[in-house]
């Protein structure tokens, strides 16, 4: 299957929001399931589009998506000056293991390298996202435990953080 990575179109936001929410729900990543307060955030692709939302498409089917945040600001969670951030990476179950997630992350790495002044790409991940952790580490990301803090109002949830120091093409 040929996969194309491109910027999401506004008419795809609802479908991508459902895809992202379904991926998190099916993987048991939302403690309160359909009632979890993070579910509407996952579905709100239009809000993430304040940054740049990328999709993976196979034929005419959405296979996954991710938000690329070019620096600190309202769309970022942990990015500091000189850093870009990856948010809400999700891939449909049927497309996992086929390089879709990797293609989305690599597209974010390329965008970070092309962002003036950006020297690092960062992200947060739940402890149980083991396959995502393997992907990040394979691509050169390293854990940054000094940046890990419990999620406000959820004392039992501390997100793992990763960073990739960028080597800009010359």
Tab-separated table of C-alpha atoms in Angstrom:
chain	number	residue	atom	x	y	z
A	1	UNK	CA	0.000	0.000	0.000
A	2	UNK	CA	1.364	3.391	-0.979
A	3	UNK	CA	1.068	5.930	1.789
A	4	UNK	CA	1.061	9.659	1.160
A	5	UNK	CA	1.771	12.134	3.961
A	6	UNK	CA	0.197	15.549	3.474
A	7	UNK	CA	-1.438	18.400	5.351
A	8	UNK	CA	-4.952	17.538	6.513
A	9	UNK	CA	-7.861	19.186	4.755
A	10	UNK	CA	-10.551	20.843	6.858
A	11	UNK	CA	-13.168	18.438	5.498
A	12	UNK	CA	-11.077	15.584	6.977
A	13	UNK	CA	-10.947	16.983	10.518
A	14	UNK	CA	-14.027	15.140	11.802
A	15	UNK	CA	-12.882	11.798	10.387
A	16	UNK	CA	-9.360	12.295	11.724
A	17	UNK	CA	-10.753	13.228	15.129
A	18	UNK	CA	-12.788	10.021	15.202
A	19	UNK	CA	-9.776	7.992	14.006
A	20	UNK	CA	-7.602	9.465	16.773
A	21	UNK	CA	-10.232	8.973	19.465
A	22	UNK	CA	-10.881	5.393	18.317
A	23	UNK	CA	-7.156	4.568	18.398
A	24	UNK	CA	-6.849	5.819	21.987
A	25	UNK	CA	-10.067	4.090	23.073
A	26	UNK	CA	-9.239	0.763	21.414
A	27	UNK	CA	-5.775	0.752	22.976
A	28	UNK	CA	-7.222	1.389	26.434
A	29	UNK	CA	-5.378	4.699	26.795
A	30	UNK	CA	-8.304	6.622	28.244
A	31	UNK	CA	-8.979	5.703	31.873
A	32	UNK	CA	-12.641	6.657	31.681
A	33	UNK	CA	-13.354	5.364	28.166
A	34	UNK	CA	-16.086	7.248	26.340
A	35	UNK	CA	-16.491	9.477	29.408
A	36	UNK	CA	-12.829	10.515	29.557
A	37	UNK	CA	-12.362	14.288	29.533
A	38	UNK	CA	-9.459	13.938	27.057
A	39	UNK	CA	-11.688	12.354	24.396
A	40	UNK	CA	-13.106	15.697	23.128
A	41	UNK	CA	-9.527	17.033	22.911
A	42	UNK	CA	-8.530	14.086	20.715
A	43	UNK	CA	-11.538	14.654	18.477
A	44	UNK	CA	-10.885	18.407	18.116
A	45	UNK	CA	-8.619	18.397	15.074
A	46	UNK	CA	-9.673	21.930	14.157
A	47	UNK	CA	-8.046	23.155	17.374
A	48	UNK	CA	-4.841	21.223	16.617
A	49	UNK	CA	-4.874	22.780	13.155
A	50	UNK	CA	-3.693	25.992	14.827
A	51	UNK	CA	-0.404	24.128	14.452
A	52	UNK	CA	-0.029	21.859	11.413
A	53	UNK	CA	-1.967	18.620	11.162
A	54	UNK	CA	-0.562	15.938	8.896
A	55	UNK	CA	-2.378	12.855	7.653
A	56	UNK	CA	-1.293	9.563	6.186
A	57	UNK	CA	-3.516	8.514	3.310
A	58	UNK	CA	-3.617	5.177	1.502
A	59	UNK	CA	-5.713	5.455	-1.639
A	60	UNK	CA	-8.711	7.449	-0.457
A	61	UNK	CA	-8.551	6.225	3.159
A	62	UNK	CA	-7.167	8.071	6.185
A	63	UNK	CA	-4.655	5.809	7.903
A	64	UNK	CA	-3.384	8.139	10.607
A	65	UNK	CA	-2.510	11.625	11.658
A	66	UNK	CA	-0.301	13.784	13.835
A	67	UNK	CA	-0.006	17.418	14.854
A	68	UNK	CA	3.301	19.199	14.287
A	69	UNK	CA	3.754	22.236	16.516
A	70	UNK	CA	6.563	24.490	15.296
A	71	UNK	CA	7.388	25.929	18.728
A	72	UNK	CA	6.088	26.924	22.147
A	73	UNK	CA	2.619	28.396	22.313
A	74	UNK	CA	-1.010	27.474	22.854
A	75	UNK	CA	-0.837	24.358	20.657
A	76	UNK	CA	2.273	23.023	22.418
A	77	UNK	CA	2.396	21.017	25.589
A	78	UNK	CA	6.105	20.757	26.454
A	79	UNK	CA	7.993	22.604	23.701
A	80	UNK	CA	10.432	25.266	24.874
A	81	UNK	CA	12.105	27.968	22.770
A	82	UNK	CA	14.103	26.334	19.981
A	83	UNK	CA	11.915	23.223	20.046
A	84	UNK	CA	9.082	21.823	17.955
A	85	UNK	CA	6.634	19.239	19.231
A	86	UNK	CA	4.716	16.199	18.020
A	87	UNK	CA	1.153	15.795	19.372
A	88	UNK	CA	-1.640	13.227	19.044
A	89	UNK	CA	0.017	10.628	16.800
A	90	UNK	CA	-2.533	7.967	15.870
A	91	UNK	CA	-2.714	5.185	13.285
A	92	UNK	CA	-5.693	2.948	12.510
A	93	UNK	CA	-5.202	-0.576	13.798
A	94	UNK	CA	-5.271	-2.157	10.318
A	95	UNK	CA	-2.354	0.024	9.149
A	96	UNK	CA	-0.070	-0.530	12.143
A	97	UNK	CA	3.235	-2.225	11.487
A	98	UNK	CA	3.269	-0.955	7.897
A	99	UNK	CA	5.390	2.157	8.421
A	100	UNK	CA	2.524	4.650	8.648
A	101	UNK	CA	3.449	5.941	12.100
A	102	UNK	CA	7.102	6.129	11.118
A	103	UNK	CA	6.255	8.103	7.971
A	104	UNK	CA	4.245	10.595	10.047
A	105	UNK	CA	7.048	11.016	12.601
A	106	UNK	CA	9.665	11.397	9.845
A	107	UNK	CA	7.521	14.106	8.234
A	108	UNK	CA	7.532	15.943	11.578
A	109	UNK	CA	11.322	15.560	11.825
A	110	UNK	CA	11.676	17.039	8.331
A	111	UNK	CA	9.422	19.963	9.249
A	112	UNK	CA	11.343	20.574	12.466
A	113	UNK	CA	14.614	20.652	10.519
A	114	UNK	CA	13.098	23.193	8.145
A	115	UNK	CA	11.865	25.408	10.992
A	116	UNK	CA	14.245	28.343	11.545
A	117	UNK	CA	15.867	28.226	14.974
A	118	UNK	CA	14.537	24.773	15.814
A	119	UNK	CA	17.206	22.543	17.343
A	120	UNK	CA	15.105	19.834	18.990
A	121	UNK	CA	11.869	17.911	18.424
A	122	UNK	CA	10.024	16.785	21.574
A	123	UNK	CA	6.973	14.724	22.485
A	124	UNK	CA	5.067	13.192	25.378
A	125	UNK	CA	3.832	9.622	25.507
A	126	UNK	CA	1.867	7.442	27.867
A	127	UNK	CA	3.844	4.708	29.625
A	128	UNK	CA	1.816	1.957	27.949
A	129	UNK	CA	2.573	3.091	24.362
A	130	UNK	CA	5.405	0.580	23.982
A	131	UNK	CA	5.331	0.262	20.187
A	132	UNK	CA	5.445	4.061	19.860
A	133	UNK	CA	8.424	4.172	22.240
A	134	UNK	CA	10.255	1.619	20.093
A	135	UNK	CA	9.555	3.735	17.015
A	136	UNK	CA	10.813	6.932	18.645
A	137	UNK	CA	13.966	5.271	19.902
A	138	UNK	CA	14.643	3.664	16.514
A	139	UNK	CA	14.454	7.152	14.957
A	140	UNK	CA	16.966	8.560	17.452
A	141	UNK	CA	14.698	10.074	20.097
A	142	UNK	CA	15.962	9.791	23.645
A	143	UNK	CA	14.030	9.832	26.902
A	144	UNK	CA	14.152	13.113	28.792
A	145	UNK	CA	13.108	12.063	32.308
A	146	UNK	CA	14.039	15.460	33.736
A	147	UNK	CA	11.017	16.888	31.855
A	148	UNK	CA	8.495	14.306	32.998
A	149	UNK	CA	5.844	15.657	35.324
A	150	UNK	CA	2.542	14.230	36.470
A	151	UNK	CA	-0.428	15.344	34.435
A	152	UNK	CA	-2.266	18.046	36.395
A	153	UNK	CA	-5.369	16.664	38.156
A	154	UNK	CA	-4.353	13.051	37.334
A	155	UNK	CA	-1.913	12.091	40.056
A	156	UNK	CA	-1.490	8.552	38.738
A	157	UNK	CA	-0.472	9.620	35.210
A	158	UNK	CA	3.038	10.774	34.376
A	159	UNK	CA	3.776	11.075	30.682
A	160	UNK	CA	7.156	9.976	29.370
A	161	UNK	CA	8.975	12.619	27.355
A	162	UNK	CA	11.352	12.189	24.438
A	163	UNK	CA	13.579	14.532	22.490
A	164	UNK	CA	15.479	14.380	19.230
A	165	UNK	CA	18.396	16.749	18.729
A	166	UNK	CA	18.208	17.883	15.124
A	167	UNK	CA	21.020	17.811	12.679
A	168	UNK	CA	20.112	20.322	10.043
A	169	UNK	CA	20.841	19.584	6.410
A	170	UNK	CA	23.479	21.860	5.010
